[in-house]
Amino acid sequence: MTPIDGLGSLWDRLLGAQPDPPPLLVLATAAVALVVVSTRLPWRIARNVITIAHEGGHALAALLTGRRLHGIRLHSDTSGLTLSAGRPTGPGMILTLLAGYVAPPLIGLAGAWLLGGNRITLLLWVAVALLLAMLVMVRNAFGVVSLVVTGGLVLAVSWYTSPQVQAAFAYTGVWFLLLGGVRPVVELQRVRSRGRMPASDADQLAGLTGFPAFFWVTFFALVNMVTLVVGAALLAGPLLTDAGLHL
């Protein structure tokens, strides 16, 4: 095989569509993701993925609004921090703060759209590319380890496993992002109600906009719930097709 043939084969593998997943796989991966989100120890471990998406959302919004991104830190307690420079007020700062809590389910929605077209390999490789891009901006050891381990796992699944395993992994990951975006908002309000998080994204938005922090917590919750419903509808396409229905 010539290098050109090899490149063409790789390109076909990346952009090609995989077969429709069995309906049982869609249901089983949703159940697994729900168990992870709703139980303490699995959530404590997997929540690092939500933090990566959260801080990535802040970072992307900062770059898109013209702010200077100074770095990202991910901590072992699943908290994170994204530092950017620019005007301390105005639309850029507001959008940067808004992006964190809504980023995980929105990323999940994009993943659900790709899975709806059976682009499983493409989804996994895009995930690896995004993690590598974020790695450049990470400024602490735990953050580097988190991204390398997460990216390495996704790359290994995409390269070495069977299409069935890839599908199960991709669907579980997307369900987790959709479902896992809701719990942090609930946790945010619970912690805020105890006065233990005075500098949260919602409180900073309250200071910038004049709308109370609870308004922004509610906004996060509504966006994430709507995104979950739309993403679930995309992922459930094979189930509806099997039942003779259409989206």
Short mmCIF file of C-alpha atoms in Angstrom, two decimals:
data_model
loop_
_atom_site.label_atom_id
_atom_site.label_comp_id
_atom_site.label_asym_id
_atom_site.label_seq_id
_atom_site.Cartn_x
_atom_site.Cartn_y
_atom_site.Cartn_z
CA MET A 1 0.00 0.00 0.00
CA THR A 2 1.40 3.40 -1.00
CA PRO A 3 1.44 6.33 1.46
CA ILE A 4 -1.32 7.96 -0.59
CA ASP A 5 -3.45 4.81 -0.36
CA GLY A 6 -2.80 4.68 3.39
CA LEU A 7 -3.84 8.30 3.78
CA GLY A 8 -6.98 7.68 1.76
CA SER A 9 -7.85 4.69 3.91
CA LEU A 10 -7.32 6.74 7.06
CA TRP A 11 -9.50 9.53 5.67
CA ASP A 12 -12.24 7.07 4.78
CA ARG A 13 -12.05 5.60 8.27
CA LEU A 14 -12.35 9.04 9.81
CA LEU A 15 -15.25 10.34 7.74
CA GLY A 16 -17.05 7.08 7.01
CA ALA A 17 -20.34 6.27 8.67
CA GLN A 18 -20.62 3.24 10.91
CA PRO A 19 -23.69 0.96 11.02
CA ASP A 20 -26.68 1.93 13.14
CA PRO A 21 -26.16 0.84 16.74
CA PRO A 22 -28.52 -1.76 18.22
CA PRO A 23 -31.37 -0.07 20.11
CA LEU A 24 -30.35 -1.99 23.21
CA LEU A 25 -26.93 -0.32 23.11
CA VAL A 26 -28.53 3.13 23.13
CA LEU A 27 -30.63 2.23 26.17
CA ALA A 28 -27.82 0.44 27.99
CA THR A 29 -25.34 3.29 27.58
CA ALA A 30 -27.94 5.79 28.77
CA ALA A 31 -28.50 3.66 31.86
CA VAL A 32 -24.76 3.41 32.54
CA ALA A 33 -24.33 7.17 32.23
CA LEU A 34 -27.30 7.79 34.53
CA VAL A 35 -25.86 5.46 37.17
CA VAL A 36 -22.49 7.24 37.00
CA VAL A 37 -24.10 10.66 37.37
CA SER A 38 -26.38 9.63 40.23
CA THR A 39 -23.97 7.64 42.43
CA ARG A 40 -21.31 9.18 44.65
CA LEU A 41 -18.00 7.45 43.89
CA PRO A 42 -18.41 7.00 40.11
CA TRP A 43 -19.56 10.63 39.87
CA ARG A 44 -16.62 11.81 41.96
CA ILE A 45 -14.22 10.20 39.49
CA ALA A 46 -16.04 10.93 36.24
CA ARG A 47 -16.82 14.52 37.22
CA ASN A 48 -13.30 15.43 36.08
CA VAL A 49 -14.57 15.05 32.52
CA ILE A 50 -17.31 17.59 33.24
CA THR A 51 -14.71 19.94 34.71
CA ILE A 52 -12.58 19.61 31.57
CA ALA A 53 -15.61 20.52 29.42
CA HIS A 54 -16.60 23.35 31.81
CA GLU A 55 -13.18 25.00 31.76
CA GLY A 56 -12.87 24.36 28.03
CA GLY A 57 -16.11 26.28 27.56
CA HIS A 58 -14.74 29.24 29.50
CA ALA A 59 -11.51 29.13 27.48
CA LEU A 60 -13.22 28.92 24.08
CA ALA A 61 -15.62 31.74 24.92
CA ALA A 62 -12.72 33.91 26.09
CA LEU A 63 -10.84 33.34 22.83
CA LEU A 64 -13.92 33.92 20.65
CA THR A 65 -14.69 37.22 22.38
CA GLY A 66 -11.15 38.54 21.99
CA ARG A 67 -9.92 38.02 25.52
CA ARG A 68 -6.34 36.86 26.15
CA LEU A 69 -6.30 33.37 27.58
CA HIS A 70 -3.58 32.99 30.21
CA GLY A 71 -4.15 29.39 31.22
CA ILE A 72 -6.34 26.65 32.64
CA ARG A 73 -5.95 24.77 35.91
CA LEU A 74 -7.72 21.52 36.78
CA HIS A 75 -7.67 20.34 40.40
CA SER A 76 -7.99 16.95 42.05
CA ASP A 77 -11.14 18.03 43.89
CA THR A 78 -12.80 18.38 40.42
CA SER A 79 -12.73 22.18 40.58
CA GLY A 80 -11.04 24.25 37.90
CA LEU A 81 -9.98 27.75 36.98
CA THR A 82 -9.62 29.52 33.65
CA LEU A 83 -7.65 32.78 33.63
CA SER A 84 -8.12 35.36 30.89
CA ALA A 85 -7.28 39.02 30.52
CA GLY A 86 -9.36 41.81 29.05
CA ARG A 87 -12.11 44.16 30.09
CA PRO A 88 -13.50 43.11 33.48
CA THR A 89 -16.99 44.04 32.29
CA GLY A 90 -18.92 43.91 29.06
CA PRO A 91 -20.19 41.20 26.69
CA GLY A 92 -16.87 39.35 26.45
CA MET A 93 -16.64 38.78 30.19
CA ILE A 94 -20.32 37.89 30.44
CA LEU A 95 -20.12 35.30 27.66
CA THR A 96 -16.96 33.84 29.14
CA LEU A 97 -18.68 33.34 32.48
CA LEU A 98 -21.84 32.01 30.84
CA ALA A 99 -20.01 29.34 28.88
CA GLY A 100 -18.81 27.14 31.74
CA TYR A 101 -21.92 25.46 33.09
CA VAL A 102 -23.59 25.09 29.71
CA ALA A 103 -20.50 23.73 27.91
CA PRO A 104 -20.72 20.02 28.90
CA PRO A 105 -24.27 19.41 27.61
CA LEU A 106 -23.67 21.57 24.52
CA ILE A 107 -20.61 19.49 23.72
CA GLY A 108 -22.77 16.44 24.34
CA LEU A 109 -25.36 17.82 21.92
CA ALA A 110 -22.70 18.22 19.22
CA GLY A 111 -21.64 14.64 19.92
CA ALA A 112 -25.24 13.44 19.68
CA TRP A 113 -25.53 15.14 16.28
CA LEU A 114 -22.43 13.28 15.06
CA LEU A 115 -23.71 10.00 16.45
CA GLY A 116 -27.04 10.65 14.75
CA GLY A 117 -25.09 10.48 11.48
CA ASN A 118 -23.20 7.39 12.70
CA ARG A 119 -19.89 9.30 12.66
CA ILE A 120 -18.52 7.46 15.68
CA THR A 121 -14.83 7.48 14.69
CA LEU A 122 -15.00 11.14 13.73
CA LEU A 123 -16.50 11.97 17.11
CA LEU A 124 -13.71 10.17 18.97
CA TRP A 125 -10.97 11.83 16.94
CA VAL A 126 -12.51 15.27 17.32
CA ALA A 127 -12.56 14.66 21.08
CA VAL A 128 -8.84 13.80 21.01
CA ALA A 129 -8.08 16.94 18.97
CA LEU A 130 -9.99 19.17 21.41
CA LEU A 131 -8.21 17.64 24.41
CA LEU A 132 -4.81 18.18 22.76
CA ALA A 133 -5.70 21.79 21.99
CA MET A 134 -6.72 22.33 25.61
CA LEU A 135 -3.55 20.64 26.86
CA VAL A 136 -1.47 23.50 25.46
CA MET A 137 -3.17 25.92 27.85
CA VAL A 138 -3.09 23.82 31.03
CA ARG A 139 -0.79 25.21 33.72
CA ASN A 140 -0.68 22.58 36.46
CA ALA A 141 0.47 18.96 36.74
CA PHE A 142 -2.88 17.44 37.69
CA GLY A 143 -4.49 19.15 34.72
CA VAL A 144 -1.87 17.78 32.36
CA VAL A 145 -2.29 14.26 33.74
CA SER A 146 -6.10 14.50 33.50
CA LEU A 147 -6.02 15.54 29.86
CA VAL A 148 -3.33 13.06 28.85
CA VAL A 149 -5.15 10.16 30.52
CA THR A 150 -8.54 11.17 29.09
CA GLY A 151 -7.16 11.80 25.61
CA GLY A 152 -5.11 8.62 25.68
CA LEU A 153 -8.15 6.56 26.63
CA VAL A 154 -10.25 8.04 23.82
CA LEU A 155 -7.43 7.55 21.30
CA ALA A 156 -6.87 3.95 22.38
CA VAL A 157 -10.57 3.13 22.04
CA SER A 158 -10.75 4.77 18.60
CA TRP A 159 -7.64 3.01 17.30
CA TYR A 160 -7.50 -0.44 18.88
CA THR A 161 -11.04 -1.54 19.66
CA SER A 162 -13.84 -3.00 17.59
CA PRO A 163 -16.64 -0.84 16.11
CA GLN A 164 -19.02 -2.23 18.73
CA VAL A 165 -16.78 -1.12 21.60
CA GLN A 166 -16.25 2.27 19.97
CA ALA A 167 -20.00 2.73 19.66
CA ALA A 168 -20.61 1.77 23.30
CA PHE A 169 -17.85 4.10 24.49
CA ALA A 170 -19.01 7.03 22.33
CA TYR A 171 -22.67 6.70 23.29
CA THR A 172 -21.83 6.40 26.99
CA GLY A 173 -19.61 9.49 26.80
CA VAL A 174 -22.21 11.60 25.04
CA TRP A 175 -24.99 10.50 27.38
CA PHE A 176 -22.70 11.33 30.30
CA LEU A 177 -22.04 14.86 29.03
CA LEU A 178 -25.76 15.46 28.49
CA LEU A 179 -26.82 14.08 31.86
CA GLY A 180 -23.73 15.22 33.73
CA GLY A 181 -24.34 18.85 32.83
CA VAL A 182 -27.42 18.97 35.03
CA ARG A 183 -26.01 17.81 38.37
CA PRO A 184 -23.32 20.55 38.74
CA VAL A 185 -26.02 23.22 38.47
CA VAL A 186 -27.96 21.58 41.30
CA GLU A 187 -24.75 21.35 43.32
CA LEU A 188 -23.99 25.00 42.58
CA GLN A 189 -27.28 26.20 44.03
CA ARG A 190 -26.98 23.89 47.03
CA VAL A 191 -23.51 25.26 47.87
CA ARG A 192 -24.59 28.84 47.20
CA SER A 193 -27.56 28.49 49.53
CA ARG A 194 -25.10 27.70 52.31
CA GLY A 195 -23.03 30.78 51.53
CA ARG A 196 -19.96 28.73 50.64
CA MET A 197 -19.42 29.88 47.04
CA PRO A 198 -19.69 33.69 46.90
CA ALA A 199 -17.53 34.01 43.77
CA SER A 200 -19.35 31.44 41.61
CA ASP A 201 -19.99 32.06 37.92
CA ALA A 202 -23.61 32.91 38.76
CA ASP A 203 -22.60 35.44 41.42
CA GLN A 204 -20.06 37.07 39.13
CA LEU A 205 -22.71 37.31 36.42
CA ALA A 206 -25.04 38.91 38.96
CA GLY A 207 -22.41 41.56 39.65
CA LEU A 208 -21.93 42.26 35.96
CA THR A 209 -25.56 42.29 34.82
CA GLY A 210 -27.74 43.27 37.76
CA PHE A 211 -29.77 40.06 37.48
CA PRO A 212 -29.64 38.02 40.69
CA ALA A 213 -27.43 34.95 40.90
CA PHE A 214 -30.47 32.67 41.18
CA PHE A 215 -31.60 33.94 37.76
CA TRP A 216 -28.35 32.70 36.25
CA VAL A 217 -28.52 29.37 38.06
CA THR A 218 -32.02 28.95 36.63
CA PHE A 219 -30.73 29.94 33.19
CA PHE A 220 -28.00 27.30 33.38
CA ALA A 221 -30.55 24.69 34.45
CA LEU A 222 -33.01 25.52 31.65
CA VAL A 223 -30.35 25.50 28.94
CA ASN A 224 -28.96 22.20 30.16
CA MET A 225 -32.38 20.55 30.44
CA VAL A 226 -33.40 21.65 26.94
CA THR A 227 -30.05 20.46 25.58
CA LEU A 228 -30.54 17.11 27.32
CA VAL A 229 -33.98 16.65 25.75
CA VAL A 230 -32.78 17.55 22.25
CA GLY A 231 -29.65 15.43 22.59
CA ALA A 232 -31.66 12.47 23.88
CA ALA A 233 -33.98 12.77 20.88
CA LEU A 234 -30.99 12.62 18.53
CA LEU A 235 -29.50 9.63 20.31
CA ALA A 236 -32.85 7.84 20.40
CA GLY A 237 -33.16 8.00 16.61
CA PRO A 238 -32.43 4.26 16.18
CA LEU A 239 -35.05 3.42 18.81
CA LEU A 240 -37.68 5.54 17.09
CA THR A 241 -36.78 4.10 13.70
CA ASP A 242 -37.04 0.60 15.10
CA ALA A 243 -40.50 1.49 16.42
CA GLY A 244 -41.57 2.85 13.05
CA LEU A 245 -41.47 6.50 14.17
CA HIS A 246 -39.56 9.47 12.80
CA LEU A 247 -38.02 12.55 14.46
#
